[in-house]
XYZ file of C-alpha atoms in Angstrom:
714
model
C 61.738 95.812 90.663
C 60.586 95.181 94.203
C 60.408 97.544 97.102
C 57.374 96.698 99.284
C 56.246 93.405 100.687
C 54.136 92.116 103.508
C 56.177 89.800 105.685
C 54.176 86.879 107.003
C 54.972 84.174 109.545
C 56.641 81.294 107.684
C 59.260 78.769 108.571
C 62.359 77.629 106.751
C 65.047 79.612 105.041
C 65.413 81.107 101.614
C 67.919 83.340 99.930
C 65.298 86.023 99.825
C 61.622 86.295 100.757
C 58.973 86.336 98.060
C 58.553 89.669 96.335
C 54.883 89.673 95.282
C 52.895 91.789 97.744
C 49.579 91.123 96.161
C 50.219 87.465 95.407
C 47.045 85.555 94.702
C 46.442 81.951 95.819
C 47.684 79.461 93.293
C 45.067 77.909 91.074
C 45.012 74.164 91.011
C 44.511 74.248 87.265
C 47.672 75.722 85.758
C 47.063 74.930 82.112
C 45.633 78.383 81.332
C 48.330 80.496 83.132
C 51.081 78.175 81.916
C 49.977 78.535 78.289
C 49.847 82.301 78.636
C 53.280 82.337 80.256
C 54.774 80.230 77.469
C 53.172 82.445 74.819
C 54.550 85.534 76.554
C 58.029 84.022 76.636
C 57.870 83.169 72.937
C 56.573 86.589 71.876
C 59.003 88.408 74.148
C 61.919 86.293 72.991
C 61.205 86.843 69.324
C 60.738 90.571 69.873
C 64.098 90.815 71.675
C 65.842 88.961 68.833
C 64.097 91.169 66.276
C 65.117 94.406 68.036
C 68.707 93.209 68.326
C 68.876 92.419 64.606
C 67.186 95.700 63.723
C 69.842 97.583 65.690
C 72.605 95.711 63.892
C 71.085 96.441 60.474
C 70.491 100.073 61.470
C 74.105 100.833 62.382
C 75.337 98.900 59.344
C 73.143 101.038 57.084
C 74.309 104.261 58.749
C 77.930 103.239 58.236
C 77.308 102.487 54.571
C 75.370 105.692 53.981
C 77.961 107.849 55.696
C 80.999 106.490 53.812
C 79.540 104.727 50.752
C 81.728 101.929 52.075
C 80.784 99.447 49.374
C 81.983 101.670 46.529
C 85.175 103.363 47.774
C 88.694 102.080 47.214
C 90.304 99.619 49.608
C 92.778 102.256 50.766
C 89.893 104.602 51.556
C 88.151 101.894 53.551
C 91.301 101.383 55.579
C 91.818 105.107 56.101
C 88.273 105.294 57.514
C 89.582 103.221 60.447
C 91.058 106.235 62.179
C 93.768 106.321 64.872
C 94.065 103.170 67.010
C 91.211 101.544 65.067
C 93.517 101.269 62.084
C 96.266 99.735 64.215
C 94.022 96.956 65.485
C 92.611 96.188 62.044
C 96.132 96.025 60.611
C 96.781 92.851 62.640
C 93.659 91.218 61.205
C 94.946 92.120 57.756
C 98.420 90.899 58.656
C 97.121 87.504 59.793
C 95.187 87.061 56.555
C 98.235 87.947 54.449
C 100.464 85.481 56.272
C 101.179 82.250 54.345
C 99.870 80.119 57.202
C 98.081 80.621 60.519
C 101.192 79.497 62.430
C 103.367 81.957 60.517
C 100.887 84.732 61.194
C 100.932 83.984 64.910
C 104.741 83.996 64.957
C 104.781 87.380 63.264
C 102.506 88.756 65.948
C 104.554 87.253 68.748
C 107.840 88.534 67.368
C 106.798 91.831 65.797
C 109.418 94.474 64.893
C 107.278 96.607 62.571
C 104.972 98.229 65.143
C 107.850 99.806 67.101
C 111.035 100.201 65.049
C 114.202 98.642 66.440
C 112.173 96.856 69.099
C 110.717 93.355 68.977
C 107.472 93.002 70.935
C 104.871 90.325 71.530
C 101.654 91.898 70.280
C 99.506 89.182 71.861
C 101.009 90.177 75.206
C 100.933 93.934 74.721
C 97.543 94.414 73.065
C 94.081 92.866 73.261
C 93.951 91.584 69.676
C 92.786 87.998 70.162
C 89.538 88.979 68.454
C 91.445 89.877 65.285
C 93.352 86.590 65.510
C 90.132 84.611 65.997
C 88.327 86.349 63.123
C 91.216 85.875 60.715
C 91.431 82.153 61.547
C 87.648 81.787 61.219
C 87.724 83.553 57.842
C 90.337 81.077 56.605
C 88.577 78.031 57.991
C 85.203 78.983 56.517
C 86.840 79.682 53.125
C 84.905 82.886 52.646
C 87.353 84.414 50.149
C 84.996 83.838 47.201
C 81.887 85.087 48.988
C 82.816 87.948 51.295
C 85.665 90.429 51.407
C 87.773 90.286 54.628
C 86.840 93.845 55.595
C 83.131 93.041 55.421
C 83.561 89.906 57.520
C 85.223 92.077 60.179
C 82.727 94.925 59.979
C 79.652 92.691 60.018
C 80.987 90.799 63.037
C 81.345 93.991 65.064
C 77.928 95.240 63.991
C 76.520 91.801 64.776
C 77.748 92.196 68.355
C 75.408 95.169 68.641
C 72.562 92.668 68.374
C 73.984 90.812 71.374
C 74.308 94.139 73.188
C 70.689 95.117 72.662
C 69.342 91.636 73.409
C 71.281 91.641 76.710
C 69.818 95.011 77.683
C 66.382 93.763 76.669
C 66.654 90.624 78.775
C 68.064 92.432 81.805
C 65.192 94.915 81.762
C 62.713 92.052 81.373
C 64.250 90.207 84.337
C 64.003 93.280 86.559
C 60.492 94.322 85.601
C 58.784 91.037 84.858
C 57.515 92.169 81.429
C 59.078 92.191 77.970
C 57.519 95.618 77.358
C 60.293 97.141 79.436
C 62.871 95.325 77.309
C 61.347 96.745 74.129
C 61.437 100.248 75.590
C 65.081 99.773 76.676
C 66.028 98.721 73.117
C 64.123 101.645 71.644
C 65.810 104.142 73.932
C 69.202 102.629 73.158
C 68.656 103.132 69.431
C 67.243 106.662 69.681
C 70.019 107.781 72.040
C 72.605 106.244 69.724
C 74.900 109.281 69.869
C 75.304 108.778 73.605
C 75.040 104.977 73.857
C 77.503 103.842 71.199
C 79.957 105.085 68.597
C 80.312 101.788 66.803
C 79.386 103.016 63.314
C 82.433 105.291 63.025
C 84.962 103.537 65.315
C 84.363 99.927 64.352
C 87.625 98.203 65.533
C 87.743 100.146 68.816
C 88.207 97.754 71.733
C 85.056 98.898 73.559
C 82.878 97.927 70.594
C 84.071 94.361 71.065
C 83.899 94.258 74.850
C 80.768 96.190 75.859
C 78.348 93.664 74.335
C 79.932 90.984 76.515
C 79.788 93.332 79.505
C 76.062 93.813 78.931
C 75.711 90.041 78.711
C 77.572 89.706 82.008
C 75.271 92.214 83.701
C 72.275 90.236 82.453
C 73.747 87.023 83.852
C 74.582 88.668 87.204
C 71.045 90.059 87.394
C 69.647 86.556 86.927
C 72.176 85.029 89.332
C 71.187 87.464 92.102
C 67.472 86.694 91.756
C 66.001 85.016 94.836
C 64.913 81.389 95.019
C 67.026 80.076 92.145
C 67.422 76.334 91.883
C 70.970 74.933 92.081
C 70.946 74.138 88.365
C 69.853 77.726 87.553
C 72.631 79.109 89.734
C 75.271 76.965 88.066
C 74.011 77.876 84.608
C 73.957 81.610 85.309
C 77.371 81.457 86.972
C 78.788 79.682 83.920
C 77.443 82.446 81.695
C 78.969 85.050 84.016
C 82.371 83.327 83.743
C 82.244 83.150 79.933
C 81.011 86.725 79.448
C 83.494 88.166 81.978
C 86.375 86.375 80.295
C 85.333 87.591 76.840
C 84.943 91.110 78.184
C 88.426 90.997 79.716
C 90.214 89.485 76.720
C 88.878 92.136 74.324
C 89.682 95.409 76.162
C 92.817 96.619 77.922
C 90.785 98.723 80.373
C 88.984 95.660 81.718
C 90.669 95.909 85.123
C 89.315 99.393 85.819
C 85.769 98.453 84.878
C 85.900 95.305 86.997
C 87.246 97.382 89.887
C 84.120 99.534 89.864
C 81.994 96.411 89.665
C 83.850 94.882 92.594
C 83.361 98.063 94.619
C 79.619 97.884 93.902
C 79.471 94.284 95.121
C 81.600 95.096 98.160
C 79.333 98.000 99.111
C 76.175 95.871 98.812
C 77.792 93.088 100.836
C 78.722 95.529 103.606
C 75.128 96.791 103.703
C 73.800 93.228 103.693
C 71.782 93.807 100.504
C 73.285 90.914 98.502
C 74.063 87.400 99.788
C 77.734 87.254 100.872
C 78.203 83.820 99.302
C 77.178 85.140 95.876
C 79.467 88.152 96.239
C 82.395 85.837 96.942
C 81.484 83.763 93.881
C 81.450 86.893 91.701
C 84.825 87.948 93.148
C 86.167 84.541 92.190
C 84.819 84.909 88.653
C 86.633 88.220 88.256
C 89.894 86.810 89.558
C 89.705 83.682 87.385
C 88.888 85.740 84.255
C 91.781 88.105 84.818
C 94.189 85.254 85.490
C 93.082 83.458 82.310
C 93.704 86.628 80.331
C 97.064 87.006 82.097
C 98.053 83.513 80.916
C 96.826 84.129 77.339
C 98.663 87.443 77.277
C 101.943 85.777 78.141
C 102.149 86.931 81.778
C 101.114 90.546 81.145
C 102.251 92.152 84.413
C 99.742 95.003 84.096
C 96.986 92.546 85.000
C 98.782 91.166 88.066
C 99.388 94.735 89.232
C 95.761 95.740 88.712
C 93.897 97.407 91.551
C 90.952 95.079 91.222
C 92.995 91.999 92.151
C 94.525 93.820 95.121
C 91.073 95.046 96.181
C 89.448 91.607 96.008
C 92.320 90.039 97.918
C 92.105 92.709 100.613
C 88.308 92.446 100.862
C 88.387 88.642 101.273
C 91.253 88.673 103.787
C 89.710 91.371 105.976
C 86.274 89.774 105.760
C 87.758 86.480 106.963
C 89.153 88.088 110.119
C 86.115 90.321 110.759
C 83.486 87.604 110.978
C 81.242 89.485 113.381
C 81.044 92.539 111.132
C 77.273 92.212 110.608
C 76.246 91.982 114.278
C 75.633 94.610 116.925
C 73.569 97.727 117.435
C 73.217 100.344 114.713
C 76.017 102.514 116.120
C 78.340 99.545 116.568
C 77.572 98.302 113.053
C 78.373 101.715 111.532
C 81.629 101.941 113.495
C 82.609 98.418 112.404
C 81.750 99.267 108.835
C 83.920 102.390 108.825
C 86.821 100.451 110.285
C 86.265 97.705 107.723
C 86.403 100.218 104.867
C 89.597 101.842 106.170
C 91.338 98.506 106.623
C 90.296 97.183 103.185
C 91.374 100.359 101.379
C 94.691 100.518 103.245
C 95.422 96.875 102.549
C 94.470 97.340 98.880
C 96.921 100.229 98.433
C 99.663 98.406 100.346
C 99.214 95.175 98.396
C 99.113 96.961 95.044
C 102.269 98.944 95.758
C 104.141 95.840 96.869
C 103.096 93.932 93.725
C 104.087 96.826 91.464
C 107.460 97.169 93.142
C 108.158 93.467 92.821
C 107.123 93.420 89.151
C 108.681 96.805 88.329
C 105.344 97.787 86.794
C 105.061 101.230 85.162
C 102.587 100.497 82.347
C 99.620 102.249 83.946
C 101.339 105.065 85.851
C 100.175 107.633 83.306
C 96.546 106.807 84.170
C 97.106 107.525 87.869
C 98.980 110.745 87.041
C 96.033 111.771 84.900
C 93.521 110.960 87.644
C 95.591 112.769 90.262
C 95.713 115.953 88.164
C 92.082 115.655 86.986
C 90.655 115.554 90.481
C 92.774 118.393 91.788
C 95.476 116.577 93.728
C 98.173 118.856 92.342
C 99.069 120.421 89.009
C 101.249 118.475 86.621
C 103.573 119.139 83.728
C 103.766 115.486 82.841
C 103.417 115.236 79.077
C 101.442 111.991 79.071
C 99.007 113.135 81.780
C 98.350 116.455 80.058
C 97.852 114.683 76.750
C 94.771 113.064 78.346
C 93.709 116.117 80.350
C 93.550 118.261 77.221
C 91.358 115.864 75.265
C 87.625 116.602 75.350
C 86.861 112.881 75.591
C 88.533 112.777 79.008
C 86.811 115.892 80.319
C 83.536 116.270 82.146
C 80.312 115.067 80.559
C 79.089 118.013 78.390
C 75.701 119.659 78.863
C 74.464 118.747 75.389
C 74.388 115.083 76.474
C 71.663 115.903 79.001
C 69.763 117.929 76.376
C 69.665 114.929 74.056
C 68.604 112.589 76.866
C 65.904 115.066 77.855
C 64.576 115.135 74.308
C 63.942 111.375 74.362
C 62.241 111.667 77.794
C 64.698 109.274 79.375
C 66.393 111.868 81.586
C 63.357 113.007 83.653
C 62.106 109.443 84.044
C 65.574 108.236 85.011
C 65.901 110.936 87.660
C 62.526 109.937 89.089
C 63.521 106.277 89.156
C 66.929 107.086 90.640
C 65.529 109.228 93.458
C 62.859 106.669 94.413
C 65.209 103.695 94.320
C 67.929 105.541 96.217
C 65.450 106.432 98.965
C 64.289 102.840 99.175
C 67.901 101.583 99.140
C 68.798 103.992 101.968
C 65.861 102.795 104.049
C 66.782 99.159 103.437
C 70.454 99.772 104.226
C 69.654 101.565 107.483
C 67.246 98.784 108.424
C 69.883 96.142 107.709
C 72.461 97.952 109.822
C 70.030 97.965 112.695
C 69.246 94.260 112.374
C 71.788 91.583 113.230
C 69.974 88.823 111.343
C 70.405 88.296 107.634
C 67.548 89.574 105.444
C 67.993 86.591 103.137
C 66.351 84.256 105.620
C 62.619 84.090 106.133
C 62.242 83.732 109.891
C 58.966 83.717 111.868
C 58.070 87.374 112.485
C 55.017 89.366 113.198
C 52.953 90.455 110.239
C 54.072 93.951 109.310
C 54.895 96.100 106.324
C 58.561 96.543 105.687
C 60.542 97.871 102.764
C 62.938 95.471 101.082
C 64.917 95.505 97.851
C 65.741 92.492 95.749
C 69.476 91.796 95.402
C 69.337 92.017 91.600
C 67.671 95.431 91.812
C 70.144 96.602 94.452
C 73.086 95.536 92.311
C 71.811 97.317 89.203
C 71.151 100.464 91.236
C 74.667 100.506 92.694
C 76.145 99.655 89.288
C 74.283 102.540 87.695
C 75.274 105.074 90.360
C 78.985 104.239 90.254
C 79.208 104.184 86.477
C 77.145 107.378 86.396
C 79.741 109.106 88.536
C 82.429 107.769 86.177
C 80.541 109.100 83.145
C 80.032 112.540 84.740
C 83.768 112.826 85.419
C 85.014 111.366 82.113
C 82.978 111.803 78.945
C 84.555 108.849 77.123
C 83.171 106.484 79.763
C 79.588 107.600 79.251
C 78.926 104.612 76.977
C 79.220 102.356 80.025
C 76.483 104.351 81.750
C 73.954 105.574 79.180
C 73.075 102.107 77.890
C 72.478 100.955 81.470
C 70.325 104.055 82.038
C 68.096 102.934 79.151
C 67.729 99.490 80.684
C 67.316 100.565 84.325
C 64.767 103.316 83.588
C 62.606 101.133 81.361
C 62.655 98.317 83.916
C 61.458 100.667 86.666
C 58.628 102.382 84.818
C 57.269 99.004 83.708
C 57.509 97.561 87.180
C 54.400 96.712 89.184
C 56.159 97.488 92.471
C 57.590 100.834 91.377
C 54.155 102.203 90.606
C 52.645 100.591 93.701
C 55.088 102.521 95.830
C 54.527 105.821 94.033
C 50.734 105.539 94.003
C 50.671 104.616 97.686
C 52.800 107.689 98.395
C 50.133 109.938 96.847
C 47.242 107.853 98.245
C 45.945 106.686 94.871
C 46.863 103.039 95.138
C 44.671 100.306 93.790
C 45.594 97.186 91.791
C 43.602 98.544 88.827
C 45.463 101.866 88.886
C 48.826 100.106 89.109
C 48.058 97.893 86.092
C 46.753 100.856 84.106
C 49.727 103.121 84.842
C 52.266 100.344 84.430
C 51.278 99.765 80.828
C 49.943 103.211 79.900
C 53.185 105.054 80.653
C 55.462 102.976 78.373
C 52.829 102.989 75.616
C 52.526 106.791 75.763
C 56.309 107.091 75.721
C 56.516 104.882 72.649
C 53.803 106.952 70.894
C 55.733 110.158 71.635
C 59.038 108.647 70.478
C 57.456 107.392 67.242
C 55.907 110.760 66.508
C 59.064 112.680 67.347
C 61.836 110.487 65.954
C 60.464 108.318 63.159
C 60.696 111.137 60.546
C 64.226 111.913 61.764
C 65.292 108.297 61.419
C 63.891 108.116 57.909
C 65.703 111.338 56.996
C 68.912 110.007 58.514
C 68.682 106.758 56.563
C 68.112 108.660 53.322
C 71.085 111.014 53.905
C 73.729 109.597 51.553
C 77.332 110.756 51.909
C 80.714 109.636 50.657
C 84.172 109.224 52.165
C 86.412 112.086 51.103
C 90.005 112.475 52.269
C 92.096 112.964 49.116
C 95.198 114.228 50.924
C 95.526 111.106 53.087
C 94.786 108.836 50.113
C 97.472 110.631 48.104
C 99.968 110.211 50.963
C 99.316 106.479 51.306
C 99.563 105.877 47.569
C 102.824 107.828 47.421
C 104.318 105.799 50.284
C 103.309 102.537 48.611
C 104.853 103.509 45.263
C 107.922 105.478 46.300
C 109.375 103.953 49.477
C 110.913 100.570 50.220
C 109.002 97.941 52.200
C 111.473 98.193 55.079
C 111.301 102.015 55.357
C 110.656 103.409 58.850
C 108.198 106.286 59.341
C 107.870 108.705 62.259
C 105.062 111.136 62.965
C 101.899 111.447 65.046
C 100.519 108.312 66.688
C 97.206 108.609 64.877
C 98.686 108.958 61.408
C 101.264 106.227 61.867
C 98.556 103.722 62.737
C 97.023 104.415 59.315
C 100.397 104.205 57.595
C 101.015 100.774 59.082
C 97.578 99.560 57.983
C 97.563 101.015 54.465
C 101.219 100.513 53.531
C 102.669 97.887 55.873
C 105.649 100.093 56.593
C 107.464 100.016 59.931
C 106.508 102.807 62.330
C 108.235 104.304 65.344
C 105.213 104.765 67.638
C 101.452 104.171 67.792
C 98.313 105.025 69.804
C 98.255 101.944 72.078
C 99.713 103.926 74.959
C 99.870 101.321 77.792
C 103.671 100.965 77.815
C 106.217 103.156 79.560
C 108.927 102.796 76.903
C 106.467 103.599 74.142
C 105.292 106.731 75.930
C 108.898 107.904 76.316
C 109.542 107.140 72.666
C 106.421 109.034 71.550
C 107.465 112.130 73.496
C 110.850 111.969 71.780
C 109.374 111.527 68.301
C 107.039 114.481 68.924
C 110.028 116.780 69.201
C 109.443 117.414 65.496
C 106.717 119.806 66.748
C 108.888 121.439 69.467
C 111.493 124.187 69.510
C 114.605 122.069 69.204
C 117.604 122.416 66.864
C 117.599 120.247 63.729
C 120.705 118.288 64.715
C 119.046 117.179 68.011
C 115.832 116.175 66.261
C 117.817 114.305 63.635
C 119.791 112.432 66.300
C 116.582 111.456 68.144
C 114.918 110.201 64.968
C 117.998 108.222 63.949
C 118.016 106.582 67.368
C 114.790 104.838 66.352
C 115.917 104.016 62.823
C 113.690 106.604 61.142
C 113.938 107.065 57.366
C 111.002 109.449 56.839
C 109.060 111.893 59.000
C 105.534 113.055 58.216
C 104.773 116.598 59.420
C 101.116 117.576 59.674
C 100.007 121.211 59.385
C 96.968 120.417 61.531
C 99.322 119.730 64.463
C 102.030 122.302 63.715
C 99.469 125.138 63.450
C 96.778 123.610 65.624
C 93.788 125.739 66.612
C 91.378 123.059 67.849
C 92.651 123.264 71.420
C 93.114 126.393 73.469
C 96.517 127.730 74.414
C 98.171 125.402 76.892
C 96.542 122.306 75.422
C 97.919 122.341 71.884
C 100.422 119.557 71.308
C 103.174 122.104 70.694
C 102.321 123.781 74.029
C 102.592 120.478 75.891
C 105.978 119.901 74.378
C 107.137 123.429 75.173
C 106.106 123.073 78.823
C 107.718 119.653 79.103
C 110.926 121.086 77.605
C 110.832 124.132 79.889
C 110.062 126.591 77.082
C 107.656 129.506 76.864
C 104.513 128.779 74.850
C 103.571 130.570 71.624
C 101.005 133.378 71.589
C 99.841 135.899 74.120
C 99.041 134.692 77.598
C 100.622 133.772 80.871
C 103.551 131.386 81.315
C 104.968 129.822 84.443
C 107.860 131.969 85.722
C 110.451 129.215 85.392
C 109.804 128.719 81.664
C 112.414 130.176 79.346
C 112.365 131.335 75.744
C 113.799 128.748 73.434
C 116.735 129.961 71.286
C 115.433 127.869 68.400
C 112.362 128.277 66.180
C 109.676 125.617 65.927
C 111.043 122.676 64.022
C 107.891 121.747 62.071
C 107.626 125.290 60.723
C 111.252 126.023 59.958
C 111.943 122.727 58.188
C 109.642 123.875 55.382
C 112.120 126.571 54.455
C 114.441 123.865 53.086
C 117.357 126.105 54.076
C 120.424 125.218 56.152
C 120.831 123.817 58.723
C 117.543 121.946 58.113
C 118.434 121.037 54.547
C 121.647 119.491 55.864
C 119.744 116.762 57.641
C 116.409 116.559 55.827
C 115.108 116.711 52.256
C 111.459 117.099 51.331
C 110.166 114.272 49.136
C 106.399 114.780 49.254
C 103.975 117.615 49.874
C 100.266 118.302 49.674
C 97.838 120.609 51.468
C 97.947 118.541 54.660
C 101.175 116.535 54.839
C 104.883 117.163 54.345
C 107.179 114.142 54.116
C 110.920 114.543 54.704
C 113.620 111.952 54.193
C 116.424 111.802 56.715
C 119.728 112.109 54.894
C 122.466 109.604 55.479
C 125.781 110.792 56.854
C 127.542 110.524 53.488
C 124.923 112.873 51.964
C 125.658 115.619 54.500
C 129.118 116.378 53.167
């Protein structure tokens, strides 16, 4: 990290002036320093690889110890892939069970088992190319006699954690100039595992595939933004950015929202003249190309064309083209131009996005904007889909216990120190740039003076961290995008020569000897503390052996496999149905991949089994989707996990205009339903419920009812 430099009279132009303030004259004999440099690269490289592999082995061991994965039944292994994880894994399993690869692809492209009475292209709807690729690779490598399919899948995901940690390690090394910071970043990532990843218990989740590639992209961008790169180095880093961005986009449906934040970060730095405009345009182009490639591979998925990030990039480039003199003028004029620029870009972004969505008839992501509107106080909502997100803890504010855990590993206080210092420096640099018409990326003859500058790669990582930090604070589920970057950014700063130079100068204790001492003493002391505090806990954690135990769900899946036909259609909660599809291969009515308007409407209809509706209406709704069986869960019907107003039955009551159960306030326009709650009354097996439904299975958790055919009702 670089903040201070002494600008000297030199001629010629560069992307950025040299960063070493205390640069020593070059020695004619470079054999000694070169050998040391090569040795450092080798040691640092091997250490990064080692830490990445250790992380992969660590999470693999935790997963095995928690579930005894190697010894449980196949159905139990599949049940352990909860909710949408089970849905994604089912397509990997489906591809492997297909007679040929071509047949498997056809079944995915013309699927009528994921949503009953509806044929959908799964490759278009969902980001499951990773499952397709793994299943094909498993066949090609002929691993059937050596490794079970589930282990090939699990080990691949855990292997990506090695890539994740190595990317963080290298990014920290690039920013600080020493591999010690990379080692500390990896160590912090592992010790803050609860807040940096959830891979060991949500293996097939899309983020566990995509975030390693996102970390790789950040590393490549950090290198690309370094000053004084040779043309070959720029092309190489840009190629890596393209590949990693594409892989990130193809593996996660929320790619467009993450890239939007990244584009906003680049746009902000470009406006403040802290990153070369040419490189910003190149990164914009990379994002656009990656999204368009995914759009093609996902069979013209309109959700990508209607994404805000594409509209934003288009608006930013168009406005920038017509405002060529944006970066000239006095400070006041520059600020006024900048404000006008922001207003025009935002207005054009919204206008362009609305036009595109109207032309395409796009409604796939409207629930996200309804959720955001209600979350940030732009009006209350009764929308079922929006409240479904609002009531989940994962989409709430970042809880306080997160900060307590980060404090315990010492990363929080050090991060706050780093953040404050770098923000102050960034503010000084930004104000200086706004007051200077010339570009800071050219070394022009000037008088010798001390000025504060910030390297473009440091500036980008700072802006990236701030924006994703705001996202994490507002939405807990997004903290995994931020906390890992906190580990990297904090370690890079406290191992940086320039960070400590600035701080020691501020308290009048600066000397090259003090800087070297503090730069290495602080990370070493942190590592000693972390070893003393967490090594016994890690050993205890690794020796804590547990076993998967969910007998009720296992019993349900076994019953379905043995007592229902292969073409039977099941209705129930999204989470359970994903497991039913995976474990039994039966057709389901709805599922947790919620990015489709028709599916959301269908889910709300299916969930009427937990509302206060008459049995004939519920029966008619279920028959509309070809349902043969419904699975009623006591944990939903009598839910206590959420407070009143956020229970699923409450959301349905409000959406239906009915008064909620229990004591408490209700909106004045809500009315008392004349019917009892369906999921409770159906258990009585008395008319009129017995006219339409018959119970065929029951245990402590689940109740399965078969829908009677019309001839059985007489």
